Short mmCIF file of C-alpha atoms in Angstrom, two decimals:
data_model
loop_
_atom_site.label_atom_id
_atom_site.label_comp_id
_atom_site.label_asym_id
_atom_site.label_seq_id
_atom_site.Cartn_x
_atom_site.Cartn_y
_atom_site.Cartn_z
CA UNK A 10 0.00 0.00 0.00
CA UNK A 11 1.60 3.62 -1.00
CA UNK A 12 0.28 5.30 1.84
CA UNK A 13 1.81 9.06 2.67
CA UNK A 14 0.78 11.25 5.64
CA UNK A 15 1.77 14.90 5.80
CA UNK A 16 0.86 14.55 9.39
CA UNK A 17 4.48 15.60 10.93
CA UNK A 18 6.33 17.95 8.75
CA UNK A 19 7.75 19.96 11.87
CA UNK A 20 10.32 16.77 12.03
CA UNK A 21 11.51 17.47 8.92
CA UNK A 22 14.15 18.88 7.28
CA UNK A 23 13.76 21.85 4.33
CA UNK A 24 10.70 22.73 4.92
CA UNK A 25 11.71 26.93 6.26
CA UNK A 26 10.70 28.41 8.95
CA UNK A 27 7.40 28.94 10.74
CA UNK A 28 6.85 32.45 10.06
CA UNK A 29 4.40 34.63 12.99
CA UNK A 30 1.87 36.76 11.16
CA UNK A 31 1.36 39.80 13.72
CA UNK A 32 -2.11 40.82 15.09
CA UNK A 33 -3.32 37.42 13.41
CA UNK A 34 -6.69 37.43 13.06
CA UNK A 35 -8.94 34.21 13.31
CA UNK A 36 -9.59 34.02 10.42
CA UNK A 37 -8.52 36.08 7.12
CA UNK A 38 -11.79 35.81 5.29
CA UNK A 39 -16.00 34.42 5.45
CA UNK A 40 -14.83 31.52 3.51
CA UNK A 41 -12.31 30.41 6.40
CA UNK A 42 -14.75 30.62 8.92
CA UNK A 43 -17.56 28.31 6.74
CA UNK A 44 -14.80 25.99 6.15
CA UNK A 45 -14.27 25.40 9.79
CA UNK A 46 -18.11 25.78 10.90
CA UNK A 47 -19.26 23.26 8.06
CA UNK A 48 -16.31 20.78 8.77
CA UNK A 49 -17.70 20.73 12.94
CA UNK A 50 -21.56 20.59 11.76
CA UNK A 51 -20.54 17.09 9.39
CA UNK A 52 -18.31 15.80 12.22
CA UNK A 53 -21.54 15.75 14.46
CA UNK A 54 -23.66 13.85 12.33
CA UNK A 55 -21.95 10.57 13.11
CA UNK A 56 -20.53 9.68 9.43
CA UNK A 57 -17.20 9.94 10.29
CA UNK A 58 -14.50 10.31 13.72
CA UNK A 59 -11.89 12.81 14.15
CA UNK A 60 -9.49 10.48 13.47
CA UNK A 61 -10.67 9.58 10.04
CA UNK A 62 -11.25 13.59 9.40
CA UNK A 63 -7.58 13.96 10.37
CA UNK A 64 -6.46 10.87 8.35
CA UNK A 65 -8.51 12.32 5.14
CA UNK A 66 -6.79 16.15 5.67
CA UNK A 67 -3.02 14.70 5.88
CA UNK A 68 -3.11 12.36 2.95
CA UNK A 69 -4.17 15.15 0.60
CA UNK A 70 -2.32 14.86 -2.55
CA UNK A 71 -1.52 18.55 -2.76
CA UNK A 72 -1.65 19.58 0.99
CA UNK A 73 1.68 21.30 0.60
CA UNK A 74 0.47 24.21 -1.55
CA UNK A 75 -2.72 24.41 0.20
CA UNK A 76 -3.20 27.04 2.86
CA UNK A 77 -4.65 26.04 6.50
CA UNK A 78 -8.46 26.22 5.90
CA UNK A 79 -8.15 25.23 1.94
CA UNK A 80 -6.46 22.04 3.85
CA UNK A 81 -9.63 21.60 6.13
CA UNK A 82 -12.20 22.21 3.35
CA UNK A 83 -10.23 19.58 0.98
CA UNK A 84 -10.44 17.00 3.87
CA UNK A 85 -13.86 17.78 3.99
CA UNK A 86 -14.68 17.25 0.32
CA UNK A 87 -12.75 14.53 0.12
CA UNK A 88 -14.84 12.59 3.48
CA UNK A 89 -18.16 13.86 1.65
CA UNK A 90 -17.50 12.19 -1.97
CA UNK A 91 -16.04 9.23 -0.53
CA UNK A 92 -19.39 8.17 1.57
CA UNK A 93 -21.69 9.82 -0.92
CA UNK A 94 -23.00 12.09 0.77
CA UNK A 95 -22.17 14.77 -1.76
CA UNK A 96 -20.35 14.20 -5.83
CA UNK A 97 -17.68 15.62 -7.58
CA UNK A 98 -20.55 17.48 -9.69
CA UNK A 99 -22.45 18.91 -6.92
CA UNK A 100 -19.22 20.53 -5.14
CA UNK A 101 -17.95 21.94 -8.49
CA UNK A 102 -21.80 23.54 -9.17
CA UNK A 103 -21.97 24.73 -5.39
CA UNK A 104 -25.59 22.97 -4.59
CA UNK A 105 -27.37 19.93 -4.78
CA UNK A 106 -28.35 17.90 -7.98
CA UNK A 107 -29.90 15.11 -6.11
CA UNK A 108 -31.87 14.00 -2.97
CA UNK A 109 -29.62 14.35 -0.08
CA UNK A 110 -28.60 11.01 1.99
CA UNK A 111 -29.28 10.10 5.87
CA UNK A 112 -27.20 11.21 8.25
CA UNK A 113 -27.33 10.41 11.87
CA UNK A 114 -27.62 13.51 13.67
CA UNK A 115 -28.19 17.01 12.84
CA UNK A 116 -26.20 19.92 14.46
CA UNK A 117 -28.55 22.75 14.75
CA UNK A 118 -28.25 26.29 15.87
CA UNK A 119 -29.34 25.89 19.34
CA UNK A 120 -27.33 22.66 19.86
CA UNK A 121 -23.79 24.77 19.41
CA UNK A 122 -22.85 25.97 22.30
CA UNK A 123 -23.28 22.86 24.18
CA UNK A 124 -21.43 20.33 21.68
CA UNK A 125 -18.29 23.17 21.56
CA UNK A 126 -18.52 23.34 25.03
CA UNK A 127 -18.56 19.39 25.74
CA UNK A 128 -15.99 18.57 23.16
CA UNK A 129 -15.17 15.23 21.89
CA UNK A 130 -13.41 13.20 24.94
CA UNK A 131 -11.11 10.66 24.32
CA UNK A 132 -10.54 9.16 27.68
CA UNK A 133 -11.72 5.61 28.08
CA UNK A 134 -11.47 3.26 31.14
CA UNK A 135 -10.02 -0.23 30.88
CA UNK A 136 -9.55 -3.05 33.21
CA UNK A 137 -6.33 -4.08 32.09
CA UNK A 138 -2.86 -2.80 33.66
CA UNK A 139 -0.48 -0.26 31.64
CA UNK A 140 2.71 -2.06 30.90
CA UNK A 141 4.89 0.92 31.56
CA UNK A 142 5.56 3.22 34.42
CA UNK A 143 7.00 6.52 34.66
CA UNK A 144 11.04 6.20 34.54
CA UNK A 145 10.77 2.93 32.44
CA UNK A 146 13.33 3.31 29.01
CA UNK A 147 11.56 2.36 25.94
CA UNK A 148 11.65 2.18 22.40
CA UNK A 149 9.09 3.29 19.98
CA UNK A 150 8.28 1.26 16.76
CA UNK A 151 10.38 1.64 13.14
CA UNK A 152 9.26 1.20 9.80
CA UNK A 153 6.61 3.32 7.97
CA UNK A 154 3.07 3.18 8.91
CA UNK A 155 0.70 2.10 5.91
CA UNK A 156 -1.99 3.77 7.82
CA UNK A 157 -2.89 6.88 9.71
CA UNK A 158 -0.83 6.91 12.75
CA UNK A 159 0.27 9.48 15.71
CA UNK A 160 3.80 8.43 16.16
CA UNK A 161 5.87 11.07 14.15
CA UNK A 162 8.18 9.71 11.80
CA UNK A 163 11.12 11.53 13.52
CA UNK A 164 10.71 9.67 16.73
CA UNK A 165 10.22 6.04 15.03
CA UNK A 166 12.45 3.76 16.38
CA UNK A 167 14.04 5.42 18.61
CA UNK A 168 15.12 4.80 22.46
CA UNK A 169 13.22 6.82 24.67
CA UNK A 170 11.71 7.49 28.69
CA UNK A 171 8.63 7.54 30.01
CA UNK A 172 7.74 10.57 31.35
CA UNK A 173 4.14 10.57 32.08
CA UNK A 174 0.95 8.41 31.92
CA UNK A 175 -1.66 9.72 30.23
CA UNK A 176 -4.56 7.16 31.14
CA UNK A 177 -6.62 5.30 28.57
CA UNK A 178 -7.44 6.91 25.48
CA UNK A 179 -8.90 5.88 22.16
CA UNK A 180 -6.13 4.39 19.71
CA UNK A 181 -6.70 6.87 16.47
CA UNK A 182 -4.71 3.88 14.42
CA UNK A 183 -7.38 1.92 14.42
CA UNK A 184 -10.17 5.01 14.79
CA UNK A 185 -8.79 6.43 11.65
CA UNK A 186 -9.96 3.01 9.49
CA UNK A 187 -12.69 1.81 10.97
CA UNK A 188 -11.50 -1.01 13.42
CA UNK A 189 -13.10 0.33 16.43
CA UNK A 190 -11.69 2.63 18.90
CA UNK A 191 -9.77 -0.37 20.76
CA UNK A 192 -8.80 2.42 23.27
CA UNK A 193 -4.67 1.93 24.88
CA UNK A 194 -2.67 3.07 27.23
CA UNK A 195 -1.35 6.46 26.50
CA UNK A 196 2.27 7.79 27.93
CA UNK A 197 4.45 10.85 27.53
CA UNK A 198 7.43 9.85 26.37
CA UNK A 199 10.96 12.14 26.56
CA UNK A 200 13.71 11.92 24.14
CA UNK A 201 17.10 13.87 23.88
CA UNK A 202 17.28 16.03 20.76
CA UNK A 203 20.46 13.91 20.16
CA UNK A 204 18.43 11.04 19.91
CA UNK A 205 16.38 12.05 17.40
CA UNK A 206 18.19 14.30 15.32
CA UNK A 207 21.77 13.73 16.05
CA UNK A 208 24.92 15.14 17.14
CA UNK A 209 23.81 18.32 16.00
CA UNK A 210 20.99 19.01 18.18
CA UNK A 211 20.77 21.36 20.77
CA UNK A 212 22.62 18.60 24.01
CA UNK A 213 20.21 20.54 25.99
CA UNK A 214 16.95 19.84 23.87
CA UNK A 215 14.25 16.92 25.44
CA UNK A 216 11.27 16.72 23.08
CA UNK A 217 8.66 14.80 24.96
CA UNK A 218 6.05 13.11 22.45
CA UNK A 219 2.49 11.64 23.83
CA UNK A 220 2.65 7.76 22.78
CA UNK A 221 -0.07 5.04 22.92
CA UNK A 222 1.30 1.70 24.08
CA UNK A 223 1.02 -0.07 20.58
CA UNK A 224 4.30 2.00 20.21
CA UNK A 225 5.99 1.08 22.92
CA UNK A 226 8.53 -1.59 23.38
CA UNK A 227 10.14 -1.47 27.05
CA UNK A 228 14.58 -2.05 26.43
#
């Protein structure tokens, strides 16, 4: 499976810096702010998880040039077509040209406030043990993921301690395709700068990266 992600660029190299726009404002046009109130109104009907929205926005083929909203509204198309709830035809005419399907729920106007305000929790309980505790060295898994995954490519396969547990939380691997939410163990997990990008790194630099057990290996 060819599968790329442009899900952790900040880990790599030749990509310039991140330039601060001052007085930012939230956003720099109407269409910006449609783009991000249509993209929460389909995430509450049910036909899709935030994992699978993130999965569909980082595997765009031309996320690079997009900007950060043209990058949201893309993922958005692209969740639409793909489940049929919209076509290619209808998106380039800007309205329907057939009888809309079923969704699940509908996010109206008085509903808002209290679905911002609640959020979308990940935190799950479990009756099984976490395998690592705080202080334990580990080492996270190598190879490229053929999937949507959290572990940045920068920090695959490399040794590592663990800094923090972070409780139970859903496993957005498996979220992101369908499989379930299978929820695991979730850890902070500090590594040197050294470690990750060489000799070169600041000495003094600890990057600590939030890691669901699946990732872990204890050394």
């Amino acid at each position: 499976m060819n599968y790329q992600s442009f899900a952790d660029l900040s880990g790599q190299t030749g990509m310039g810096p991140v330039l601060k726009e001052s007085n930012e404002p939230m956003f720099h046009g109407n269409w910006e702010a449609s783009a991000f109130a249509l993209t929460l109104a389909m995430g509450s009907t049910g036909s899709w998880n935030i994992d699978m929205s993130r999965s569909a926005r980082e595997t765009l083929p031309n996320y690079l040039s997009l900007s950060y909203y043209q990058i949201w509204l893309n993922g958005l198309c692209k969740l639409l077509t793909e489940r049929g709830l919209v076509t290619d035809e209808e998106i380039q005419a800007g309205h329907m040209l057939s009888p809309a399907l079923p969704v699940k729920r509908v996010l109206v106007a008085p509903m808002v406030a209290g679905v911002l305000a609640r959020g979308a929790p990940t935190e799950r309980s479990t009756a099984s043990p976490a395998s690592f505790s705080v202080g334990d060295c580990v080492r996270t898994s190598e190879g490229q993921a053929d999937h949507h995954t959290r572990l940045p490519a920068y920090a695959r396969g490399k040794a590592g301690r663990i800094a923090a547990v972070r409780a139970v939380h859903v496993f957005p691997d498996t979220n992101a395709q369908g499989l379930g939410e299978q929820p695991q163990w979730l850890y902070s997990v500090a590594f040197k700068g050294t470690t990750l990008w060489g000799q070169e790194a600041d000495p003094g630099l600890t990057v600590y990266v939030d890691a669901w057990e699946p990732y872990l290996e204890q050394t």
